[in-house]
PDB file of C-alpha atoms and ligand atoms in Angstrom:
ATOM      1  CA  MET A   1      63.006  64.319 -20.924  1.00  0.00           C
ATOM      2  CA  THR A   2      65.074  66.853 -18.825  1.00  0.00           C
ATOM      3  CA  SER A   3      65.899  66.011 -15.138  1.00  0.00           C
ATOM      4  CA  ARG A   4      63.633  67.336 -12.595  1.00  0.00           C
ATOM      5  CA  LEU A   5      63.937  67.915  -8.907  1.00  0.00           C
ATOM      6  CA  TRP A   6      61.821  66.027  -6.254  1.00  0.00           C
ATOM      7  CA  ARG A   7      60.621  69.736  -5.237  1.00  0.00           C
ATOM      8  CA  GLU A   8      59.544  70.274  -8.977  1.00  0.00           C
ATOM      9  CA  VAL A   9      57.840  66.923  -9.442  1.00  0.00           C
ATOM     10  CA  ARG A  10      56.136  67.648  -5.981  1.00  0.00           C
ATOM     11  CA  SER A  11      54.744  71.235  -6.807  1.00  0.00           C
ATOM     12  CA  ALA A  12      53.390  69.966 -10.235  1.00  0.00           C
ATOM     13  CA  GLY A  13      51.719  67.109  -8.966  1.00  0.00           C
ATOM     14  CA  ILE A  14      49.949  68.986  -6.152  1.00  0.00           C
ATOM     15  CA  GLY A  15      48.881  71.615  -8.706  1.00  0.00           C
ATOM     16  CA  ARG A  16      47.398  69.030 -10.982  1.00  0.00           C
ATOM     17  CA  LEU A  17      45.589  67.265  -7.856  1.00  0.00           C
ATOM     18  CA  ARG A  18      44.448  70.690  -6.601  1.00  0.00           C
ATOM     19  CA  ALA A  19      42.474  71.544  -9.684  1.00  0.00           C
ATOM     20  CA  ALA A  20      40.573  68.154  -9.496  1.00  0.00           C
ATOM     21  CA  ALA A  21      37.183  68.529  -7.645  1.00  0.00           C
ATOM     22  CA  GLU A  22      37.551  64.937  -5.897  1.00  0.00           C
ATOM     23  CA  VAL A  23      40.758  65.471  -4.141  1.00  0.00           C
ATOM     24  CA  ASP A  24      40.337  66.962  -0.695  1.00  0.00           C
ATOM     25  CA  ASP A  25      43.928  66.905   0.539  1.00  0.00           C
ATOM     26  CA  PRO A  26      46.312  67.317  -2.603  1.00  0.00           C
ATOM     27  CA  GLU A  27      49.589  67.398  -0.167  1.00  0.00           C
ATOM     28  CA  GLN A  28      48.747  64.241   1.481  1.00  0.00           C
ATOM     29  CA  GLU A  29      47.678  62.413  -1.546  1.00  0.00           C
ATOM     30  CA  LEU A  30      50.720  63.255  -3.326  1.00  0.00           C
ATOM     31  CA  ARG A  31      52.900  62.174  -0.352  1.00  0.00           C
ATOM     32  CA  TRP A  32      51.226  58.659  -0.570  1.00  0.00           C
ATOM     33  CA  ILE A  33      51.736  58.597  -4.501  1.00  0.00           C
ATOM     34  CA  ILE A  34      55.442  59.419  -4.021  1.00  0.00           C
ATOM     35  CA  GLU A  35      55.787  56.858  -1.121  1.00  0.00           C
ATOM     36  CA  GLN A  36      54.317  54.075  -3.542  1.00  0.00           C
ATOM     37  CA  VAL A  37      56.782  55.141  -6.411  1.00  0.00           C
ATOM     38  CA  GLY A  38      59.979  55.412  -4.614  1.00  0.00           C
ATOM     39  CA  GLY A  39      59.055  53.749  -1.315  1.00  0.00           C
ATOM     40  CA  HIS A  40      60.106  57.108   0.741  1.00  0.00           C
ATOM     41  CA  SER A  41      58.400  58.227   3.755  1.00  0.00           C
ATOM     42  CA  GLY A  42      56.954  61.500   4.256  1.00  0.00           C
ATOM     43  CA  ALA A  43      60.008  62.563   6.221  1.00  0.00           C
ATOM     44  CA  GLU A  44      62.235  61.204   3.676  1.00  0.00           C
ATOM     45  CA  GLN A  45      60.610  62.874   0.978  1.00  0.00           C
ATOM     46  CA  ALA A  46      60.996  66.240   2.908  1.00  0.00           C
ATOM     47  CA  ALA A  47      64.732  65.530   3.057  1.00  0.00           C
ATOM     48  CA  ALA A  48      65.040  64.660  -0.562  1.00  0.00           C
ATOM     49  CA  LEU A  49      63.262  67.790  -2.199  1.00  0.00           C
ATOM     50  CA  ASP A  50      66.493  68.779  -3.715  1.00  0.00           C
ATOM     51  CA  ASP A  51      67.585  65.174  -5.129  1.00  0.00           C
ATOM     52  CA  VAL A  52      67.035  64.645  -8.685  1.00  0.00           C
ATOM     53  CA  ALA A  53      63.895  62.387  -9.588  1.00  0.00           C
ATOM     54  CA  THR A  54      64.769  59.668 -12.081  1.00  0.00           C
ATOM     55  CA  GLU A  55      62.689  59.831 -15.381  1.00  0.00           C
ATOM     56  CA  ARG A  56      61.126  56.661 -14.427  1.00  0.00           C
ATOM     57  CA  GLU A  57      59.911  57.876 -10.919  1.00  0.00           C
ATOM     58  CA  TRP A  58      59.026  61.251 -12.399  1.00  0.00           C
ATOM     59  CA  GLY A  59      56.902  59.414 -15.262  1.00  0.00           C
ATOM     60  CA  HIS A  60      55.208  57.199 -12.875  1.00  0.00           C
ATOM     61  CA  VAL A  61      54.061  59.940 -10.452  1.00  0.00           C
ATOM     62  CA  GLU A  62      52.922  61.915 -13.521  1.00  0.00           C
ATOM     63  CA  GLU A  63      50.832  58.872 -14.708  1.00  0.00           C
ATOM     64  CA  MET A  64      49.495  58.222 -11.047  1.00  0.00           C
ATOM     65  CA  VAL A  65      48.554  61.990 -10.737  1.00  0.00           C
ATOM     66  CA  GLY A  66      46.831  61.914 -13.878  1.00  0.00           C
ATOM     67  CA  ARG A  67      44.593  59.019 -13.151  1.00  0.00           C
ATOM     68  CA  ARG A  68      43.630  60.557  -9.646  1.00  0.00           C
ATOM     69  CA  ALA A  69      42.978  64.018 -11.335  1.00  0.00           C
ATOM     70  CA  ALA A  70      40.703  62.061 -13.728  1.00  0.00           C
ATOM     71  CA  GLY A  71      38.550  60.988 -10.804  1.00  0.00           C
ATOM     72  CA  GLU A  72      39.731  57.432 -10.128  1.00  0.00           C
ATOM     73  CA  PRO A  73      39.655  56.536  -6.469  1.00  0.00           C
ATOM     74  CA  LEU A  74      43.445  57.051  -4.992  1.00  0.00           C
ATOM     75  CA  GLN A  75      43.061  53.343  -3.459  1.00  0.00           C
ATOM     76  CA  TYR A  76      43.031  52.035  -7.290  1.00  0.00           C
ATOM     77  CA  VAL A  77      45.516  54.373  -8.265  1.00  0.00           C
ATOM     78  CA  LEU A  78      47.811  53.440  -5.484  1.00  0.00           C
ATOM     79  CA  GLY A  79      46.844  49.848  -6.112  1.00  0.00           C
ATOM     80  CA  ARG A  80      46.860  48.937  -2.415  1.00  0.00           C
ATOM     81  CA  TRP A  81      45.091  50.034   0.623  1.00  0.00           C
ATOM     82  CA  GLY A  82      45.318  49.194   4.478  1.00  0.00           C
ATOM     83  CA  PHE A  83      42.716  47.050   6.312  1.00  0.00           C
ATOM     84  CA  ARG A  84      43.184  46.568  10.066  1.00  0.00           C
ATOM     85  CA  THR A  85      46.484  44.909  10.243  1.00  0.00           C
ATOM     86  CA  LEU A  86      46.798  44.192   6.523  1.00  0.00           C
ATOM     87  CA  ASP A  87      48.263  45.909   3.357  1.00  0.00           C
ATOM     88  CA  LEU A  88      46.091  44.739   0.702  1.00  0.00           C
ATOM     89  CA  LEU A  89      46.375  44.700  -3.212  1.00  0.00           C
ATOM     90  CA  VAL A  90      43.102  46.414  -4.754  1.00  0.00           C
ATOM     91  CA  ASP A  91      42.017  47.361  -8.194  1.00  0.00           C
ATOM     92  CA  ARG A  92      39.063  47.695 -10.085  1.00  0.00           C
ATOM     93  CA  ARG A  93      38.009  43.922  -9.914  1.00  0.00           C
ATOM     94  CA  VAL A  94      37.268  44.588  -6.089  1.00  0.00           C
ATOM     95  CA  LEU A  95      35.447  46.684  -3.716  1.00  0.00           C
ATOM     96  CA  ILE A  96      37.634  49.255  -1.856  1.00  0.00           C
ATOM     97  CA  PRO A  97      37.798  47.845   1.818  1.00  0.00           C
ATOM     98  CA  ARG A  98      36.256  50.439   3.662  1.00  0.00           C
ATOM     99  CA  PRO A  99      36.697  51.416   7.463  1.00  0.00           C
ATOM    100  CA  GLU A 100      33.132  50.376   8.503  1.00  0.00           C
ATOM    101  CA  THR A 101      34.006  46.793   7.579  1.00  0.00           C
ATOM    102  CA  GLU A 102      36.893  46.549   9.778  1.00  0.00           C
ATOM    103  CA  VAL A 103      34.118  46.703  12.575  1.00  0.00           C
ATOM    104  CA  VAL A 104      32.497  43.896  10.894  1.00  0.00           C
ATOM    105  CA  ALA A 105      35.879  41.870  10.850  1.00  0.00           C
ATOM    106  CA  GLY A 106      36.304  42.759  14.445  1.00  0.00           C
ATOM    107  CA  LEU A 107      33.063  41.426  15.501  1.00  0.00           C
ATOM    108  CA  ALA A 108      33.642  38.190  13.716  1.00  0.00           C
ATOM    109  CA  ILE A 109      37.239  37.995  15.305  1.00  0.00           C
ATOM    110  CA  ASP A 110      35.514  38.460  18.896  1.00  0.00           C
ATOM    111  CA  ALA A 111      33.018  35.565  18.140  1.00  0.00           C
ATOM    112  CA  LEU A 112      35.910  33.372  17.203  1.00  0.00           C
ATOM    113  CA  ALA A 113      38.157  34.329  20.154  1.00  0.00           C
ATOM    114  CA  ALA A 114      34.978  33.443  22.532  1.00  0.00           C
ATOM    115  CA  LEU A 115      34.815  30.011  21.429  1.00  0.00           C
ATOM    116  CA  GLY A 116      37.893  29.195  23.622  1.00  0.00           C
ATOM    117  CA  ARG A 117      38.961  26.834  20.689  1.00  0.00           C
ATOM    118  CA  PRO A 118      39.882  26.635  17.378  1.00  0.00           C
ATOM    119  CA  GLY A 119      36.864  27.368  15.072  1.00  0.00           C
ATOM    120  CA  ILE A 120      35.733  27.457  11.471  1.00  0.00           C
ATOM    121  CA  ALA A 121      34.806  30.798   9.785  1.00  0.00           C
ATOM    122  CA  VAL A 122      33.213  31.559   6.498  1.00  0.00           C
ATOM    123  CA  ASP A 123      33.439  35.138   4.533  1.00  0.00           C
ATOM    124  CA  LEU A 124      30.896  35.073   2.069  1.00  0.00           C
ATOM    125  CA  GLY A 125      31.732  37.587  -0.918  1.00  0.00           C
ATOM    126  CA  THR A 126      35.318  37.969   0.125  1.00  0.00           C
ATOM    127  CA  GLY A 127      36.366  40.528  -2.650  1.00  0.00           C
ATOM    128  CA  SER A 128      39.839  41.669  -1.941  1.00  0.00           C
ATOM    129  CA  GLY A 129      39.758  39.009   0.876  1.00  0.00           C
ATOM    130  CA  ALA A 130      39.709  41.801   3.562  1.00  0.00           C
ATOM    131  CA  ILE A 131      37.756  40.217   6.181  1.00  0.00           C
ATOM    132  CA  ALA A 132      38.785  36.658   5.541  1.00  0.00           C
ATOM    133  CA  LEU A 133      42.458  37.473   5.664  1.00  0.00           C
ATOM    134  CA  SER A 134      42.053  39.551   8.670  1.00  0.00           C
ATOM    135  CA  LEU A 135      40.411  36.336  10.422  1.00  0.00           C
ATOM    136  CA  ALA A 136      43.248  34.314   9.474  1.00  0.00           C
ATOM    137  CA  ALA A 137      46.118  37.008  10.363  1.00  0.00           C
ATOM    138  CA  GLU A 138      44.324  37.860  13.786  1.00  0.00           C
ATOM    139  CA  ARG A 139      43.184  34.362  14.822  1.00  0.00           C
ATOM    140  CA  TRP A 140      45.907  32.148  13.215  1.00  0.00           C
ATOM    141  CA  PRO A 141      46.510  29.339  14.022  1.00  0.00           C
ATOM    142  CA  ASP A 142      43.309  28.781  16.008  1.00  0.00           C
ATOM    143  CA  VAL A 143      41.007  29.087  12.765  1.00  0.00           C
ATOM    144  CA  GLU A 144      40.117  27.672   9.493  1.00  0.00           C
ATOM    145  CA  VAL A 145      38.740  30.270   7.030  1.00  0.00           C
ATOM    146  CA  TRP A 146      36.807  29.783   3.808  1.00  0.00           C
ATOM    147  CA  ALA A 147      36.739  32.876   1.486  1.00  0.00           C
ATOM    148  CA  THR A 148      33.996  32.768  -1.094  1.00  0.00           C
ATOM    149  CA  ASP A 149      32.934  35.073  -4.231  1.00  0.00           C
ATOM    150  CA  GLU A 150      31.001  34.486  -7.231  1.00  0.00           C
ATOM    151  CA  SER A 151      33.364  36.653  -9.341  1.00  0.00           C
ATOM    152  CA  ALA A 152      36.480  34.879 -10.417  1.00  0.00           C
ATOM    153  CA  ASP A 153      38.286  38.301 -11.065  1.00  0.00           C
ATOM    154  CA  ALA A 154      37.749  39.156  -7.283  1.00  0.00           C
ATOM    155  CA  LEU A 155      38.977  35.819  -6.310  1.00  0.00           C
ATOM    156  CA  SER A 156      42.249  36.458  -8.173  1.00  0.00           C
ATOM    157  CA  VAL A 157      42.810  39.622  -6.017  1.00  0.00           C
ATOM    158  CA  ALA A 158      41.910  37.622  -2.773  1.00  0.00           C
ATOM    159  CA  ARG A 159      44.522  34.948  -3.926  1.00  0.00           C
ATOM    160  CA  ALA A 160      47.201  37.590  -4.609  1.00  0.00           C
ATOM    161  CA  ASN A 161      46.473  39.030  -1.216  1.00  0.00           C
ATOM    162  CA  LEU A 162      46.612  35.565   0.490  1.00  0.00           C
ATOM    163  CA  ALA A 163      50.036  34.961  -0.925  1.00  0.00           C
ATOM    164  CA  GLY A 164      50.959  38.053   1.291  1.00  0.00           C
ATOM    165  CA  LEU A 165      50.085  36.348   4.369  1.00  0.00           C
ATOM    166  CA  GLY A 166      52.955  33.900   4.661  1.00  0.00           C
ATOM    167  CA  ARG A 167      52.619  30.652   6.606  1.00  0.00           C
ATOM    168  CA  ARG A 168      49.224  32.138   8.084  1.00  0.00           C
ATOM    169  CA  ALA A 169      47.637  31.567   4.334  1.00  0.00           C
ATOM    170  CA  ALA A 170      47.741  27.617   5.112  1.00  0.00           C
ATOM    171  CA  VAL A 171      44.410  28.145   7.122  1.00  0.00           C
ATOM    172  CA  VAL A 172      42.477  29.733   4.414  1.00  0.00           C
ATOM    173  CA  ARG A 173      40.539  28.195   1.402  1.00  0.00           C
ATOM    174  CA  VAL A 174      39.407  30.134  -1.383  1.00  0.00           C
ATOM    175  CA  VAL A 175      36.189  28.839  -3.329  1.00  0.00           C
ATOM    176  CA  GLU A 176      34.235  30.276  -6.041  1.00  0.00           C
ATOM    177  CA  GLY A 177      30.315  30.020  -6.253  1.00  0.00           C
ATOM    178  CA  ASP A 178      26.853  31.630  -5.486  1.00  0.00           C
ATOM    179  CA  TRP A 179      27.005  32.399  -1.627  1.00  0.00           C
ATOM    180  CA  PHE A 180      26.690  28.921   0.188  1.00  0.00           C
ATOM    181  CA  GLY A 181      26.950  27.284  -3.219  1.00  0.00           C
ATOM    182  CA  ALA A 182      30.797  27.747  -3.066  1.00  0.00           C
ATOM    183  CA  LEU A 183      31.064  25.622   0.139  1.00  0.00           C
ATOM    184  CA  PRO A 184      31.551  21.963   0.417  1.00  0.00           C
ATOM    185  CA  SER A 185      28.373  20.102   1.885  1.00  0.00           C
ATOM    186  CA  GLU A 186      30.753  18.746   4.809  1.00  0.00           C
ATOM    187  CA  LEU A 187      30.598  22.120   6.274  1.00  0.00           C
ATOM    188  CA  ARG A 188      26.898  22.159   6.975  1.00  0.00           C
ATOM    189  CA  GLY A 189      26.232  22.431  10.706  1.00  0.00           C
ATOM    190  CA  ARG A 190      30.005  22.849  11.465  1.00  0.00           C
ATOM    191  CA  ILE A 191      30.669  26.629  10.766  1.00  0.00           C
ATOM    192  CA  ASP A 192      31.316  28.685  13.959  1.00  0.00           C
ATOM    193  CA  VAL A 193      31.021  32.196  12.257  1.00  0.00           C
ATOM    194  CA  ILE A 194      29.613  33.141   9.232  1.00  0.00           C
ATOM    195  CA  VAL A 195      30.546  36.722   8.161  1.00  0.00           C
ATOM    196  CA  SER A 196      29.589  38.744   5.252  1.00  0.00           C
ATOM    197  CA  ASN A 197      29.711  42.344   3.721  1.00  0.00           C
ATOM    198  CA  PRO A 198      27.221  41.613   1.047  1.00  0.00           C
ATOM    199  CA  PRO A 199      25.918  44.142  -1.642  1.00  0.00           C
ATOM    200  CA  TYR A 200      23.234  45.968   0.208  1.00  0.00           C
ATOM    201  CA  VAL A 201      22.648  49.139  -2.052  1.00  0.00           C
ATOM    202  CA  ALA A 202      19.319  49.488  -3.679  1.00  0.00           C
ATOM    203  CA  GLU A 203      18.672  49.949  -7.338  1.00  0.00           C
ATOM    204  CA  GLY A 204      18.528  53.796  -7.858  1.00  0.00           C
ATOM    205  CA  GLU A 205      19.727  54.646  -4.361  1.00  0.00           C
ATOM    206  CA  PRO A 206      22.361  57.304  -5.086  1.00  0.00           C
ATOM    207  CA  LEU A 207      26.001  56.444  -4.447  1.00  0.00           C
ATOM    208  CA  PRO A 208      28.800  58.743  -3.431  1.00  0.00           C
ATOM    209  CA  ASP A 209      30.827  60.367  -6.336  1.00  0.00           C
ATOM    210  CA  GLY A 210      33.390  58.041  -7.999  1.00  0.00           C
ATOM    211  CA  VAL A 211      31.814  54.887  -6.412  1.00  0.00           C
ATOM    212  CA  ALA A 212      29.144  53.972  -9.353  1.00  0.00           C
ATOM    213  CA  GLU A 213      31.714  55.001 -11.929  1.00  0.00           C
ATOM    214  CA  TRP A 214      34.668  53.013 -10.598  1.00  0.00           C
ATOM    215  CA  GLU A 215      33.805  50.143  -8.176  1.00  0.00           C
ATOM    216  CA  PRO A 216      32.165  46.815  -9.412  1.00  0.00           C
ATOM    217  CA  ARG A 217      28.302  47.205  -9.606  1.00  0.00           C
ATOM    218  CA  ALA A 218      27.793  43.586  -8.589  1.00  0.00           C
ATOM    219  CA  ALA A 219      29.763  44.395  -5.268  1.00  0.00           C
ATOM    220  CA  LEU A 220      27.123  47.165  -4.397  1.00  0.00           C
ATOM    221  CA  VAL A 221      23.651  46.428  -5.736  1.00  0.00           C
ATOM    222  CA  PRO A 222      22.064  42.981  -5.274  1.00  0.00           C
ATOM    223  CA  GLY A 223      18.682  44.026  -6.618  1.00  0.00           C
ATOM    224  CA  PRO A 224      15.782  46.502  -6.496  1.00  0.00           C
ATOM    225  CA  SER A 225      15.251  46.573  -2.593  1.00  0.00           C
ATOM    226  CA  GLY A 226      19.029  46.136  -1.686  1.00  0.00           C
ATOM    227  CA  LEU A 227      17.936  43.516   0.787  1.00  0.00           C
ATOM    228  CA  GLU A 228      18.094  40.639  -1.409  1.00  0.00           C
ATOM    229  CA  ALA A 229      21.891  39.404  -0.721  1.00  0.00           C
ATOM    230  CA  ILE A 230      21.207  39.740   3.024  1.00  0.00           C
ATOM    231  CA  GLU A 231      17.793  38.115   2.945  1.00  0.00           C
ATOM    232  CA  HIS A 232      19.345  35.121   1.064  1.00  0.00           C
ATOM    233  CA  ILE A 233      22.438  34.906   3.485  1.00  0.00           C
ATOM    234  CA  VAL A 234      20.372  34.975   6.704  1.00  0.00           C
ATOM    235  CA  ALA A 235      17.886  32.335   5.524  1.00  0.00           C
ATOM    236  CA  GLU A 236      20.352  29.981   4.623  1.00  0.00           C
ATOM    237  CA  ALA A 237      22.875  30.680   7.396  1.00  0.00           C
ATOM    238  CA  PRO A 238      21.148  28.140  10.052  1.00  0.00           C
ATOM    239  CA  GLY A 239      21.719  25.176   7.927  1.00  0.00           C
ATOM    240  CA  TRP A 240      25.461  25.846   7.984  1.00  0.00           C
ATOM    241  CA  LEU A 241      26.222  27.166  11.466  1.00  0.00           C
ATOM    242  CA  THR A 242      26.907  25.048  14.656  1.00  0.00           C
ATOM    243  CA  GLY A 243      23.933  24.910  17.147  1.00  0.00           C
ATOM    244  CA  SER A 244      25.697  28.186  18.833  1.00  0.00           C
ATOM    245  CA  GLY A 245      27.278  29.550  15.812  1.00  0.00           C
ATOM    246  CA  THR A 246      27.345  33.353  14.900  1.00  0.00           C
ATOM    247  CA  LEU A 247      26.268  35.362  11.849  1.00  0.00           C
ATOM    248  CA  VAL A 248      27.989  38.669  11.347  1.00  0.00           C
ATOM    249  CA  VAL A 249      26.662  40.758   8.388  1.00  0.00           C
ATOM    250  CA  GLU A 250      27.285  44.442   7.370  1.00  0.00           C
ATOM    251  CA  ILE A 251      23.964  46.117   6.662  1.00  0.00           C
ATOM    252  CA  GLY A 252      22.956  49.615   5.485  1.00  0.00           C
ATOM    253  CA  ALA A 253      22.064  52.287   8.227  1.00  0.00           C
ATOM    254  CA  THR A 254      18.541  52.144   7.244  1.00  0.00           C
ATOM    255  CA  GLN A 255      18.296  48.313   7.055  1.00  0.00           C
ATOM    256  CA  THR A 256      17.974  47.614  10.679  1.00  0.00           C
ATOM    257  CA  VAL A 257      14.610  46.677  11.270  1.00  0.00           C
ATOM    258  CA  ALA A 258      14.199  44.784   8.053  1.00  0.00           C
ATOM    259  CA  THR A 259      17.329  42.816   8.607  1.00  0.00           C
ATOM    260  CA  GLY A 260      16.716  42.266  12.392  1.00  0.00           C
ATOM    261  CA  GLY A 261      13.424  40.789  11.334  1.00  0.00           C
ATOM    262  CA  MET A 262      14.633  38.616   8.757  1.00  0.00           C
ATOM    263  CA  ALA A 263      17.250  37.207  11.629  1.00  0.00           C
ATOM    264  CA  ARG A 264      14.653  36.772  14.263  1.00  0.00           C
ATOM    265  CA  ALA A 265      12.330  34.791  11.596  1.00  0.00           C
ATOM    266  CA  ALA A 266      15.271  32.625  10.714  1.00  0.00           C
ATOM    267  CA  GLY A 267      15.296  31.646  14.623  1.00  0.00           C
ATOM    268  CA  PHE A 268      18.488  33.559  15.666  1.00  0.00           C
ATOM    269  CA  HIS A 269      18.526  34.817  19.370  1.00  0.00           C
ATOM    270  CA  PRO A 270      19.786  37.192  20.437  1.00  0.00           C
ATOM    271  CA  VAL A 271      19.986  39.463  17.439  1.00  0.00           C
ATOM    272  CA  THR A 272      22.035  42.624  18.046  1.00  0.00           C
ATOM    273  CA  ILE A 273      22.759  45.761  15.894  1.00  0.00           C
ATOM    274  CA  HIS A 274      26.339  47.410  16.221  1.00  0.00           C
ATOM    275  CA  GLN A 275      27.338  50.862  15.209  1.00  0.00           C
ATOM    276  CA  ASP A 276      30.261  51.811  12.863  1.00  0.00           C
ATOM    277  CA  LEU A 277      32.958  54.403  13.529  1.00  0.00           C
ATOM    278  CA  ALA A 278      30.499  57.334  12.430  1.00  0.00           C
ATOM    279  CA  GLY A 279      27.813  56.059  14.717  1.00  0.00           C
ATOM    280  CA  HIS A 280      25.497  54.510  12.115  1.00  0.00           C
ATOM    281  CA  ASP A 281      23.633  51.172  12.590  1.00  0.00           C
ATOM    282  CA  ARG A 282      26.163  48.965  10.272  1.00  0.00           C
ATOM    283  CA  VAL A 283      26.457  45.532  11.590  1.00  0.00           C
ATOM    284  CA  LEU A 284      23.863  42.627  12.472  1.00  0.00           C
ATOM    285  CA  VAL A 285      25.170  40.108  14.844  1.00  0.00           C
ATOM    286  CA  ALA A 286      22.779  37.105  15.309  1.00  0.00           C
ATOM    287  CA  ARG A 287      23.338  33.987  17.241  1.00  0.00           C
ATOM    288  CA  ALA A 288      22.078  30.565  16.360  1.00  0.00           C
ATOM    289  CA  ALA A 289      19.721  29.709  19.117  1.00  0.00           C
ATOM    290  CA  ALA A 290      20.134  25.782  19.856  1.00  0.00           C
ATOM    291  CA  GLY A 291      16.790  24.225  19.697  1.00  0.00           C
ATOM    292  CA  GLY A 292      15.197  27.283  17.658  1.00  0.00           C
ATOM    293  CA  ARG A 293      14.994  27.163  13.989  1.00  0.00           C
ATOM    294  CA  ALA A 294      18.499  28.433  13.672  1.00  0.00           C
ATOM    295  CA  GLY A 295      19.804  25.408  15.687  1.00  0.00           C
ATOM    296  CA  HIS A 296      18.085  22.717  13.706  1.00  0.00           C
ATOM    297  CA  ARG A 297      19.732  20.994  10.839  1.00  0.00           C
TER     298      ARG A 297
HETATM  299  C1  SAM B   1      30.303  44.612  -0.702  1.00  0.00           C
HETATM  300  S1  SAM B   1      31.553  43.753  -1.590  1.00  0.00           S
HETATM  301  C2  SAM B   1      32.543  43.127  -0.143  1.00  0.00           C
HETATM  302  C3  SAM B   1      33.861  42.647  -0.489  1.00  0.00           C
HETATM  303  C4  SAM B   1      34.669  42.585   0.622  1.00  0.00           C
HETATM  304  N1  SAM B   1      34.208  41.362   1.524  1.00  0.00           N
HETATM  305  C5  SAM B   1      35.031  43.903   1.378  1.00  0.00           C
HETATM  306  O1  SAM B   1      34.299  43.902   2.662  1.00  0.00           O
HETATM  307  O2  SAM B   1      35.532  44.586   1.013  1.00  0.00           O
HETATM  308  C6  SAM B   1      30.466  42.168  -2.041  1.00  0.00           C
HETATM  309  C7  SAM B   1      31.101  40.976  -2.620  1.00  0.00           C
HETATM  310  O3  SAM B   1      30.034  40.003  -2.759  1.00  0.00           O
HETATM  311  C8  SAM B   1      30.216  39.360  -4.036  1.00  0.00           C
HETATM  312  N2  SAM B   1      29.051  38.860  -4.351  1.00  0.00           N
HETATM  313  C9  SAM B   1      27.918  39.344  -5.102  1.00  0.00           C
HETATM  314  N3  SAM B   1      26.921  38.563  -5.293  1.00  0.00           N
HETATM  315  C10 SAM B   1      27.536  37.454  -4.779  1.00  0.00           C
HETATM  316  C11 SAM B   1      26.871  36.136  -5.009  1.00  0.00           C
HETATM  317  N4  SAM B   1      25.656  35.787  -5.363  1.00  0.00           N
HETATM  318  N5  SAM B   1      27.646  34.834  -4.290  1.00  0.00           N
HETATM  319  C12 SAM B   1      28.792  35.238  -3.784  1.00  0.00           C
HETATM  320  N6  SAM B   1      29.366  36.531  -3.916  1.00  0.00           N
HETATM  321  C13 SAM B   1      28.686  37.559  -4.401  1.00  0.00           C
HETATM  322  C14 SAM B   1      30.822  40.485  -4.854  1.00  0.00           C
HETATM  323  O4  SAM B   1      31.695  39.982  -6.012  1.00  0.00           O
HETATM  324  C15 SAM B   1      31.586  41.291  -3.965  1.00  0.00           C
HETATM  325  O5  SAM B   1      33.172  40.857  -4.025  1.00  0.00           O
END
């Protein structure tokens, strides 16, 4: 390989990304790719355009640009993505954490803060650990967090992210299993907040470009109706929550009536729906009503 200036590496990369249909902002994406390769911020990159890129740096940028131009999501190409206060490792073993899920985590954090005492929280279907680790990072040391998933692959990613939490990691337990089946029975009736972003896309429902092809199907589609996982979680949650515990579940924008009905039928009161940043109905928040079915053990 001959040497190349960063200016040349940059224009070649932008040219390839521009030709790829999925890439809306080639300049910005290339900035992120170069930042990942060399650790240089946008301003540093602008100041270094006439510096020579090493062969390793140039080759690495080309490899990442090639993957992105082939349609792989930017987050997997970079191998990391921001979620609330965290910089998470992500790859094809886990769903890419979404901005709407930051709202879900925020509502769970609010419910923990409202306790006015240390609390126990469970994140069902933790994937990369986005929600569970946000609870630990933002409520430490006043929280004990259980992060579950049925996917051993996903939990490997969650554990790698947990290692990045430093001493706050001590409040998190990572456990494998099918929804509540992952939890020790001693937690029954003792959990203050159950939070989940379960799969909620119906079989056959169209998914945005790239999602079906690259992201794990088990993280997206629970069954024919799309409601199967939420129904299971809502029905089982009362047996695990304290008498005044809170269930926080991400839902599809068209699932408000169905999921609200499930929560009321399980004895939760009140049941409220919150919107995501785009204004779509996105989060079910349901309070265990002590004395109602949800308060009985
Ligand atoms: C929509 S993803 C959410 C991942 C992560 N919590 C987030 O918000 O980015 C759903 C997660 O639920 C997990 N999952 C699917 N079925 C499950 C089951 N039966 N028991 C436990 N976890 C399950 C998937 O492996 C996936 O990690």
